[in-house]
XYZ file of C-alpha atoms in Angstrom:
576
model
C 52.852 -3.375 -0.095
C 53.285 -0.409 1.337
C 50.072 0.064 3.073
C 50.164 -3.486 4.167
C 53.548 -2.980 5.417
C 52.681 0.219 7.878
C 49.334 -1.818 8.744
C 50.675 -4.715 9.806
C 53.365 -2.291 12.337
C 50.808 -0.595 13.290
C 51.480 2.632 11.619
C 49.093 4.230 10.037
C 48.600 6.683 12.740
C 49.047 10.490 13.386
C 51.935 9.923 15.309
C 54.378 8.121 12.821
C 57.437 9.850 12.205
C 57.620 9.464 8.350
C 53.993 10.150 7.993
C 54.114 13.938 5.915
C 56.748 12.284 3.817
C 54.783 9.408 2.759
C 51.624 11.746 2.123
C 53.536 14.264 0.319
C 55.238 11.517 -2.672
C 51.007 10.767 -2.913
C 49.351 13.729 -2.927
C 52.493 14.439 -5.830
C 50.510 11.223 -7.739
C 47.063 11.715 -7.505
C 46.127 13.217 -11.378
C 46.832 9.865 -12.562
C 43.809 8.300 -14.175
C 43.441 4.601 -13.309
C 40.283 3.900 -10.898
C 42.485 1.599 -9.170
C 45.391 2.907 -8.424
C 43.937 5.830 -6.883
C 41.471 4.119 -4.776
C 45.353 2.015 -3.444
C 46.145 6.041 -2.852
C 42.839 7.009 -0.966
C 43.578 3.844 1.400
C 46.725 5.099 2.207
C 45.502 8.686 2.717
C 42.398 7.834 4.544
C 44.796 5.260 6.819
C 47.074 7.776 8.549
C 43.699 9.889 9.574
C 44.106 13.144 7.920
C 41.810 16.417 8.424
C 40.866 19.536 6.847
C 41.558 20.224 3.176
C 43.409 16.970 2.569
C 40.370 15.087 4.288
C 37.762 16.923 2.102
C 40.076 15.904 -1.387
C 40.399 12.542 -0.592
C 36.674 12.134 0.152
C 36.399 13.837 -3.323
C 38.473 11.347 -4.940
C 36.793 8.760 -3.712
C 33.596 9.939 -4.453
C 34.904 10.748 -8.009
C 35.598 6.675 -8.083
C 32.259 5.658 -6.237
C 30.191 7.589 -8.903
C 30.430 5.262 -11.774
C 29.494 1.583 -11.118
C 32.008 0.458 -13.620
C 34.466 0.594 -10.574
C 32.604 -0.999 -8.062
C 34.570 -4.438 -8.133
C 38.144 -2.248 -7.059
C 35.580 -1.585 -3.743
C 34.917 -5.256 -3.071
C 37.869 -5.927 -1.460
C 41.068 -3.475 0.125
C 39.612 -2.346 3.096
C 38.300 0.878 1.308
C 34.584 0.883 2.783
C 36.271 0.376 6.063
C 38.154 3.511 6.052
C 35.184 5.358 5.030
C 32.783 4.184 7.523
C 35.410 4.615 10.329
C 35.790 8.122 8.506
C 31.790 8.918 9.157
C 31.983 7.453 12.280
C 35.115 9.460 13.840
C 35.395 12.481 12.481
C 33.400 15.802 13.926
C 30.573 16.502 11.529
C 30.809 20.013 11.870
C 34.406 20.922 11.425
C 34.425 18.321 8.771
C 30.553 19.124 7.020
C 32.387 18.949 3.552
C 34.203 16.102 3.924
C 31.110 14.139 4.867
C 29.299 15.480 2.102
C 31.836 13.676 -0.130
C 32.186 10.632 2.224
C 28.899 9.503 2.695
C 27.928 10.670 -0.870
C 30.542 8.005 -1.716
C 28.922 5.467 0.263
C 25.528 6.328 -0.936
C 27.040 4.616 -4.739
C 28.416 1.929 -3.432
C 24.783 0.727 -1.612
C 23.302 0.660 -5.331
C 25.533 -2.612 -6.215
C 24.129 -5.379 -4.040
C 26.526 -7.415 -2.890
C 28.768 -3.910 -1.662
C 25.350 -3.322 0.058
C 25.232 -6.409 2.279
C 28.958 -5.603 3.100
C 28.246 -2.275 4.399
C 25.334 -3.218 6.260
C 27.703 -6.203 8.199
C 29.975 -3.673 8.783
C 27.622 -1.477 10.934
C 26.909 0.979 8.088
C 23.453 1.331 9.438
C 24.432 1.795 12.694
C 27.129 4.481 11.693
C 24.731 6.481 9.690
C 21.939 6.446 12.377
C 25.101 7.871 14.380
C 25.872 10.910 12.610
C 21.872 11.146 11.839
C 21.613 11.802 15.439
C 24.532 13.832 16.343
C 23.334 16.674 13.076
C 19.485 16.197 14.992
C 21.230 17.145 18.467
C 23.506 19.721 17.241
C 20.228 21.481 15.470
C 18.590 21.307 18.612
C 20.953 22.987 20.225
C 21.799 25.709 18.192
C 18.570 26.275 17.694
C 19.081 27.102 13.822
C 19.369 24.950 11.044
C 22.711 24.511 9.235
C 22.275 23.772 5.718
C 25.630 22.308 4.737
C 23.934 19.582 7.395
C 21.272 19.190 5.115
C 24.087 18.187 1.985
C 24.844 15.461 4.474
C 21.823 14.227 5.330
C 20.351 13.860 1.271
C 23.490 11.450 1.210
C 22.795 9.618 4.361
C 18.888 8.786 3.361
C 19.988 8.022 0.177
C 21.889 5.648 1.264
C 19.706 4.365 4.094
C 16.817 3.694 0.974
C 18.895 1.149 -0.148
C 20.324 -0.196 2.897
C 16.611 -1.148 3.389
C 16.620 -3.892 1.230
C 19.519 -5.703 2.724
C 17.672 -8.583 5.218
C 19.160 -7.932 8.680
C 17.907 -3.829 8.005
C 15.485 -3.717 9.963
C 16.675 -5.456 12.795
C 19.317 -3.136 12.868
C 17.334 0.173 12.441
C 15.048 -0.928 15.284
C 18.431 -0.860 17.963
C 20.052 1.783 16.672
C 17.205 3.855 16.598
C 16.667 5.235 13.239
C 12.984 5.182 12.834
C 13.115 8.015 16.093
C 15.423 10.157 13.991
C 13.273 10.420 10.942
C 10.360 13.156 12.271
C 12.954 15.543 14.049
C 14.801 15.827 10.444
C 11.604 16.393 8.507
C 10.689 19.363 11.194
C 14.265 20.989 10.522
C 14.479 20.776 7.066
C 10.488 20.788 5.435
C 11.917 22.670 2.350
C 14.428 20.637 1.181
C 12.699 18.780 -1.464
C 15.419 16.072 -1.993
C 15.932 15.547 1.534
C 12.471 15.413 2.041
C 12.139 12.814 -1.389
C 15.044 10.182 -0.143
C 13.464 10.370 3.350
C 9.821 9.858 1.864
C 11.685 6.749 -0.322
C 12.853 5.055 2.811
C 9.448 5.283 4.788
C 7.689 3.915 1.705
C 10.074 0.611 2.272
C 9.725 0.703 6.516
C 6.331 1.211 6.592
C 5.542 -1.878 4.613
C 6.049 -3.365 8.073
C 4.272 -3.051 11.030
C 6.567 -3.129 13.710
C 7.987 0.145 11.875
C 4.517 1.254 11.632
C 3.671 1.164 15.260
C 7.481 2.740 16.118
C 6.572 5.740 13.921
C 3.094 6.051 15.177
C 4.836 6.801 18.573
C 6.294 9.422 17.758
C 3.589 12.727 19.091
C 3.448 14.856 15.399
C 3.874 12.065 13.469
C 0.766 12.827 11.255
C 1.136 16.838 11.507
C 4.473 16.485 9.982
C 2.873 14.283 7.106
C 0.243 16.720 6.275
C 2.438 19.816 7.007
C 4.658 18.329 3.632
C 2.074 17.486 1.569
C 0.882 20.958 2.269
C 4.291 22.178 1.696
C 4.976 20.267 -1.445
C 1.762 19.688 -2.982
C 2.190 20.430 -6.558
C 5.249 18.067 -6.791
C 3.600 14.645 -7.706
C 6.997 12.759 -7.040
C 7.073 13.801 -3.095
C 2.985 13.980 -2.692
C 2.988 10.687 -4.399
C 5.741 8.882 -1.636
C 4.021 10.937 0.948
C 0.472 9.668 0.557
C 1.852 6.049 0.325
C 3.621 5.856 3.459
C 0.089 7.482 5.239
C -1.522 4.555 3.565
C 0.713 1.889 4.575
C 0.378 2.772 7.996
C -3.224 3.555 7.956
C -3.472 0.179 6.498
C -2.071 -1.571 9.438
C -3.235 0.285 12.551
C -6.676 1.440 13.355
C -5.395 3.904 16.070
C -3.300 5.638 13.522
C -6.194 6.471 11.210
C -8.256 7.919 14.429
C -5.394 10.621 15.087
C -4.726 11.115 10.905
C -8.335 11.623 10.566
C -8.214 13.876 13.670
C -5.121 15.850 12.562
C -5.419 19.771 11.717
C -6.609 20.209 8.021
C -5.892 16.754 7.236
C -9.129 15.551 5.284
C -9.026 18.960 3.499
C -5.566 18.622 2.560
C -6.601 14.859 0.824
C -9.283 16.725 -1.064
C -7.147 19.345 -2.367
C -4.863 16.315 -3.617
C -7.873 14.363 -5.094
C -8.847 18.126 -6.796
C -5.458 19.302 -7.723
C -4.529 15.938 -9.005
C -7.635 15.056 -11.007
C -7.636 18.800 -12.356
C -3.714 17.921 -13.924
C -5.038 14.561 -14.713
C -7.510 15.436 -16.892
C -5.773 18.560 -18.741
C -3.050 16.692 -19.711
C -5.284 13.738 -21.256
C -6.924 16.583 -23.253
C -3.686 17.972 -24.386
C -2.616 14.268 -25.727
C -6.169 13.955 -27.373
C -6.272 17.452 -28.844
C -2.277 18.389 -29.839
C -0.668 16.609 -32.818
C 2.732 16.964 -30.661
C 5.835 15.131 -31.625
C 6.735 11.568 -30.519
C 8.837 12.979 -27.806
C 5.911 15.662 -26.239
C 3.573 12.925 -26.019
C 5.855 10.723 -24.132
C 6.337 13.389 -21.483
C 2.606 13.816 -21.691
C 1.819 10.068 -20.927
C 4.501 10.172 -18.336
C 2.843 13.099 -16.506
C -0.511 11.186 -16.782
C 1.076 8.215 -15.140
C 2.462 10.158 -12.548
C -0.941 12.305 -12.097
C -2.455 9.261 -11.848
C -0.267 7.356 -9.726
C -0.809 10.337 -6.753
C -4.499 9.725 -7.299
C -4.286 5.930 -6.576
C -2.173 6.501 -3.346
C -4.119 8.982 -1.568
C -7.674 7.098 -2.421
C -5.736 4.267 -0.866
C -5.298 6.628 2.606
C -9.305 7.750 2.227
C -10.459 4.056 1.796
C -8.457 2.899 4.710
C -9.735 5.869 6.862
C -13.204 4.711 6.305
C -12.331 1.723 7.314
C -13.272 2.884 10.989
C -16.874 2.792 11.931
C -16.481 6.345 14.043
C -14.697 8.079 10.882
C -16.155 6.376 8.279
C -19.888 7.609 8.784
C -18.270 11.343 9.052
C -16.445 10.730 5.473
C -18.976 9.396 3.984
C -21.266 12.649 4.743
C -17.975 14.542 2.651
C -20.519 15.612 -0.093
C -17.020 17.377 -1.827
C -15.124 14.168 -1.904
C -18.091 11.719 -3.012
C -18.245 14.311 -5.860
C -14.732 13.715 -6.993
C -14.812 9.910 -6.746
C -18.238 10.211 -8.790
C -16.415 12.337 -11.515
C -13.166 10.013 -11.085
C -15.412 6.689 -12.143
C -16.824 8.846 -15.172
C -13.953 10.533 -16.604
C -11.907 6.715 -16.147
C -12.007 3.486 -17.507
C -10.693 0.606 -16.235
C -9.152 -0.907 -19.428
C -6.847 2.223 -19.170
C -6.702 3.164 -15.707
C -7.660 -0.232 -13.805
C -5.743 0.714 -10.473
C -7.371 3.766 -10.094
C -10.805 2.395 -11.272
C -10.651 -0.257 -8.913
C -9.453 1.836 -6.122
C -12.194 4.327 -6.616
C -14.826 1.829 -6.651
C -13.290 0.135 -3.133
C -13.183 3.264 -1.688
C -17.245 3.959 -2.883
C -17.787 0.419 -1.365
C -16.193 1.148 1.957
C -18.654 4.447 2.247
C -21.551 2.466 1.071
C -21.484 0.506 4.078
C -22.712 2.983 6.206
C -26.754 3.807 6.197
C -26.612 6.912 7.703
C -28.714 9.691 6.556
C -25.737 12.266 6.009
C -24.551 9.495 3.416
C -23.447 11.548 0.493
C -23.089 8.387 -1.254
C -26.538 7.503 -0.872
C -27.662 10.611 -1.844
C -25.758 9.901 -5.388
C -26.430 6.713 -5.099
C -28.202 6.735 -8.970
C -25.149 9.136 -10.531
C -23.025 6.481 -8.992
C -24.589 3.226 -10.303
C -24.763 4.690 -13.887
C -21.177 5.712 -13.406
C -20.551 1.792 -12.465
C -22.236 0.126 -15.188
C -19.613 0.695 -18.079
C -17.118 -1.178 -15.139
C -19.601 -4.106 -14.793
C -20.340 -4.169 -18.168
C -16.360 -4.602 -19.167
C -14.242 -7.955 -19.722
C -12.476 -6.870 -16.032
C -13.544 -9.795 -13.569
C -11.980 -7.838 -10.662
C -13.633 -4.559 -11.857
C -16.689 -6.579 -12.165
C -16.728 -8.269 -8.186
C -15.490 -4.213 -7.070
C -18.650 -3.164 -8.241
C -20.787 -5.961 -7.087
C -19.816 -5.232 -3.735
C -20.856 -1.470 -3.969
C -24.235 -3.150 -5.480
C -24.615 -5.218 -2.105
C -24.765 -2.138 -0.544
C -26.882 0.043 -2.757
C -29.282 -2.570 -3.898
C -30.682 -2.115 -0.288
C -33.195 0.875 -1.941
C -35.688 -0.122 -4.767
C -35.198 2.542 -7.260
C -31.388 1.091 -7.395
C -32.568 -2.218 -7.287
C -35.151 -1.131 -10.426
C -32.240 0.898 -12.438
C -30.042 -2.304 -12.551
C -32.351 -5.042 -13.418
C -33.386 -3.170 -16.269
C -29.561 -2.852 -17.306
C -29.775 -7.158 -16.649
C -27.215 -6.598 -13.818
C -29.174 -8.992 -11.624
C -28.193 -11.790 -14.505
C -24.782 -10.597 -14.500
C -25.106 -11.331 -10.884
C -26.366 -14.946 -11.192
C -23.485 -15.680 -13.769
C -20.881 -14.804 -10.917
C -22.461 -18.000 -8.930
C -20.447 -20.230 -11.930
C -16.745 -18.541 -10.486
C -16.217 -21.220 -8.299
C -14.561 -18.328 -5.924
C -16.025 -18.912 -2.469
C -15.530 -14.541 -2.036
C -16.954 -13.903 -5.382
C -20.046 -16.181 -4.881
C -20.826 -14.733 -1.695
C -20.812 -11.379 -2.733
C -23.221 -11.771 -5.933
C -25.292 -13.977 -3.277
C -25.492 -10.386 -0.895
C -26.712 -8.708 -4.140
C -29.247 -11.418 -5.174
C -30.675 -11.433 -1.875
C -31.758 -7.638 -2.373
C -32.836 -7.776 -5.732
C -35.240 -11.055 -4.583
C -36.968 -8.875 -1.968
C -38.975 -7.044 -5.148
C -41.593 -9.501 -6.588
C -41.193 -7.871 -10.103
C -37.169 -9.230 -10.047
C -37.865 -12.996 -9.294
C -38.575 -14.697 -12.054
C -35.225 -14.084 -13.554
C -33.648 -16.055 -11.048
C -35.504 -19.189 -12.356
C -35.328 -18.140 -16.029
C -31.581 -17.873 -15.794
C -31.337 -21.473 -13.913
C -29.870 -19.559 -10.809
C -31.346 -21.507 -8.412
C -29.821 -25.140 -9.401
C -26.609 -23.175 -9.516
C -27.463 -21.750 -5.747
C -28.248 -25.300 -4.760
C -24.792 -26.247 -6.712
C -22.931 -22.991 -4.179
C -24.738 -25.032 -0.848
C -23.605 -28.468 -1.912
C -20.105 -27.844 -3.225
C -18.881 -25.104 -0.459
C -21.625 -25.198 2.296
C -19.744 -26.713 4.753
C -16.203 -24.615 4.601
C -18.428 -21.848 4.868
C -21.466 -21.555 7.046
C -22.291 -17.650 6.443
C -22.556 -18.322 2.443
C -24.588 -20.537 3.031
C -26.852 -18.556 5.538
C -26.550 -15.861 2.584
C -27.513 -18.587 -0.539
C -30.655 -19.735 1.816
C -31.787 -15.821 2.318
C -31.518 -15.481 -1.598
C -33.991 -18.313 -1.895
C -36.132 -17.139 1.363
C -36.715 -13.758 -0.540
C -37.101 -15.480 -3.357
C -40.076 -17.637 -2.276
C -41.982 -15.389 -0.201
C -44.893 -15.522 -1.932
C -44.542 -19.879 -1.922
C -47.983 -21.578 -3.003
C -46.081 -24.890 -4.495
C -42.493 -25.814 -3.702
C -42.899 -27.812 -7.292
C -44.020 -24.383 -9.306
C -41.480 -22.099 -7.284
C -38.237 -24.175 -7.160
C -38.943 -26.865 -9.462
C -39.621 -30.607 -8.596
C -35.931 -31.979 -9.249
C -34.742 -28.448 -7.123
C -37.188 -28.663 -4.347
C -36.165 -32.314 -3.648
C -32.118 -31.504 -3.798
C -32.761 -28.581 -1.453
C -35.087 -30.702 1.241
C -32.130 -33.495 1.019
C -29.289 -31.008 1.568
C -31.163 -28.766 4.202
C -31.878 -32.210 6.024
C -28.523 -32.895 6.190
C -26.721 -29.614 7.248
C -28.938 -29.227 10.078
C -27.791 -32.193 11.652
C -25.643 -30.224 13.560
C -23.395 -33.062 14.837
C -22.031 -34.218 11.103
C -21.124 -30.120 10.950
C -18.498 -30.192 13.799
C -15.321 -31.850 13.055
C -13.974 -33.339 15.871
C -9.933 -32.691 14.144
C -10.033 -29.079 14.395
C -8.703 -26.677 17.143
C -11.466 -26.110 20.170
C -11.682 -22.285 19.248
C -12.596 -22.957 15.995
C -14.955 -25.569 16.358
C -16.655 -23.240 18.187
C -16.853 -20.242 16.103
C -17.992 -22.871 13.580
C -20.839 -23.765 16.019
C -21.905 -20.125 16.835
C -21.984 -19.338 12.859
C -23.506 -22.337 12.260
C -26.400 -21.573 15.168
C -26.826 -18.155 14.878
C -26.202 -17.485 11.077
C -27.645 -20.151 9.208
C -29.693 -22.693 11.230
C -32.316 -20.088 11.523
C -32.909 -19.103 8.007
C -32.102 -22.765 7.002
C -34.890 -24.375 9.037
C -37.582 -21.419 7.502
C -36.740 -22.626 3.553
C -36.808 -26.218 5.404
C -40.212 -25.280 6.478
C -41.036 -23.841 3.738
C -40.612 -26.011 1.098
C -42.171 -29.069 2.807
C -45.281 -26.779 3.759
C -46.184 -26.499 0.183
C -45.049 -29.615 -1.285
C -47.774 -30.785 -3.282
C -49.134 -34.620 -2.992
C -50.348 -34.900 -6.716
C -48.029 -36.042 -9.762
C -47.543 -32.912 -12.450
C -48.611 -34.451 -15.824
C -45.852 -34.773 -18.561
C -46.554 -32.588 -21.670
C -48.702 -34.247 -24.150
C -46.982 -36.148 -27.281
């Protein structure tokens, strides 16, 4: 009553006459107990504006209050929050450093319940802390030294901000208040504060996920130098490496200009291989301490935890190397990395993907990316045996995804013969033509790009009619050649190199086959039943050009083909 009383007189200022009085019979109250009651105290203290020591106590108390979630419903209402964003936003952060520590550390609690959290954020929380994140950035410019009570401060205000991410309207409000701009200029002042530097990495995990926050960041000129200066900095603490690395790959997942100037950054490849070394060297001593130790129950947990997190670091910067190589400039120079194909080589043998399918799968992607490129310099090529014995035990596992991750690598290898011969002899080229029975348009065409190879060797092609692979490639052109003119271009190649060496379309295909692949030939290269008349004008022409320059050409040579060596006599039935 009170407090509503002086509120609604507009009292609760500096100025009122009765104020000390008022504040003294409080601050006479305040080792009571009850959660409540002194949060009704705090409001009234916090109200008539007070400074110095009583400023930093009442922060305290409140904080005291804030720290256990148990008393989060006595902040839902009472106009608490209020007072302590106006606090943040009003007060002079560096006559009042403690007091903010307490203040925004009290805040900070109150984000972790989630429907306190969407109150602060409609009440400009965002806003306020981007405020006071900008006034500590200015006032360390200008002093030119870095004030570490700031840095108390600032751990609060990030933590905070991490879960002020989640609320909808975040982002929106981080773009116009400018946070994003404020983020580099703190990591440059304080590098060695590892919990700064951890709630900061936690919040960039969440932003980057976006790419309007991507391309904000990217802006900003040593962006990527400041990355790689903390991993650097902080490389043998998986929990900050681990946040680090996933932010670089969420942005070098979204913006090919940002993985020119990573790539292109100071020491920044070698720092990723000291990661992948480090991390792989933990990785595998503390699997051998599991294996070897008869530790107690709660040893081994820690040790599987460790693994995790070993493993987990792993995962995220293979994700940054595979997106890197995503560029046809950088990916050619990576691929020549003779250091890093090593590890990934020693990564696929030392892991199995029933255990560790992320970073099995990632590994593999990351091979397949490097594959790509024919260079000579190609490490990958030059381990291109070590690496397709390293991928059998994947293809040869109940793991469809692990399966199509290594078929793609195959698509790319199979292009020399002593790969091609290595793998047929392990029956990979049937493990192939079973993929054709997914009825997944990707996963067809991609055992379709590894057929096609293995059908340029003469030696290879009479497994593809033993294992009734080509009614299932006429099944792939019937069922999805007209959603997808470049499979199709691909299924017709696979049967090109397959016939090469045609004398009877009845002996090579079969009569039944021969006469379903003449009937569906004729018919897709009518070109005007292809072109649906519904569709956008772009698209009907991109349809056209695939249609003309991807698979009329190759379709019209098996067209050829097949009719040029259709026999005119009957084949006799077997005798009865």
């Amino acid at each position: 009553e009170l407090y509503q009383t002086l509120e609604n007189e507009g009292l609760l200022n500096k100025h009122y006459k009765y104020r000390s009085i008022i504040l003294k019979a409080i601050f006479k109250l305040l080792d009571v107990e009850e959660p409540k009651v002194l949060l009704m105290f705090s409001r009234l203290i916090l109200g008539f504006r007070v400074t110095s020591k009583n400023l930093i106590n009442v922060c305290k108390l409140v904080f005291k209050v804030a720290r256990s979630d148990k008393n989060d419903n006595e902040f839902l209402d009472g106009r608490i929050t209020e007072l302590l964003l106006e606090t943040i936003k009003t007060v002079d952060h560096e006559s009042n450093s403690e007091a903010l520590v307490y203040c925004v550390g009290a805040i900070k609690f109150l984000t972790g319940n989630s429907i306190i959290v969407k109150q602060l954020a409609r009440k400009e929380a965002i806003e306020i802390l981007t405020k006071l994140l900008h006034n500590i950035n200015k006032t360390n410019r200008e002093q030119e030294k870095v004030n570490e009570q700031f840095g108390h401060i600032l751990v609060q205000v990030m933590a905070a901000m991490r879960n002020l991410a989640d609320v909808g309207s975040s982002r929106e409000r981080m773009f116009k208040s400018k946070f994003i701009e404020e983020l580099l200029p703190l990591i440059e002042t304080y590098p060695g504060d590892s919990d700064l530097i951890m709630y900061t990495s936690r919040v960039l995990s969440k932003i980057t996920m976006h790419t309007d926050c991507v391309t904000v960041l990217c802006e900003q000129a040593n962006c990527f130098k400041s990355f790689i200066m903390l991993i650097n900095k902080h490389i043998q603490k998986e929990n900050l490496v681990v946040r680090l690395c996933f932010v670089l790959g969420n942005i070098t997942a979204k913006r090919d200009e940002a993985r020119l100037r990573l790539y292109k950054e100071t020491e920044a490849m070698n720092t990723f291989l000291t990661v992948l070394k480090t991390y792989h060297s933990k990785f595998k001593q503390v699997r051998t301490f599991k294996v070897d130790s008869q530790s107690r129950p709660e040893t081994d947990n820690d040790s599987k935890n460790k693994q995790g997190d070993y493993e987990d670091v792993l995962i995220k910067v293979i994700r940054v190397i595979a997106n890197l190589s995503i560029n046809e400039t950088l990916g050619p120079m990576i691929a020549s990395n003779g250091d890093l194909v090593q590890i990934l080589l020693l990564l696929l043998e030392d892991c199995d993907v029933s255990t560790s399918e992320e970073l099995v799968l990632n590994t593999i992607a990351t091979i397949n990316n490097l594959s790509y490129y024919t260079t000579k310099s190609n490490a990958v090529i030059s381990k291109q045996m070590d690496i397709s014995q390293a991928l059998l035990k994947t293809v040869l596992s109940n793991n469809m995804e692990g399966m199509i991750e290594c078929a793609r690598v195959f698509g790319n290898l199979t292009r020399q013969k002593q790969v091609r011969d290595f793998l047929s002899q392990n029956k990979v080229d049937a493990i192939m033509m079973t993929l054709l029975d997914s009825g997944s348009l990707e996963v067809v065409y991609i055992a379709c790009g590894v057929l096609m190879n293995f059908m340029t060797d003469e030696d290879k092609r009479l497994t593809l009619k033993k294992e009734g692979a080509i009614s299932k490639l006429i099944e792939v052109l019937r069922d999805f050649g007209r959603e997808d003119w470049q499979l199709s271009s691909t299924v017709c190649k696979v049967l090109c190199n397959y016939s090469a060496k045609i004398t009877s379309s009845s002996a090579c295909f079969g009569e039944k086959e021969s006469q379903e692949l003449l009937e569906i030939l004729d018919e897709y290269l009518a070109l005007e039943t292809q072109l649906n008349d519904s569709v956008e004008d772009e698209v009907r022409e991109y349809i056209k050009e695939t249609w003309e320059v991807e698979f009329r050409p190759v379709a019209a040579e098996l067209l050829k083909r097949i009719e040029t060596n259709q026999s005119q006599f009957e084949p006799l039935e077997h005798p009865s």
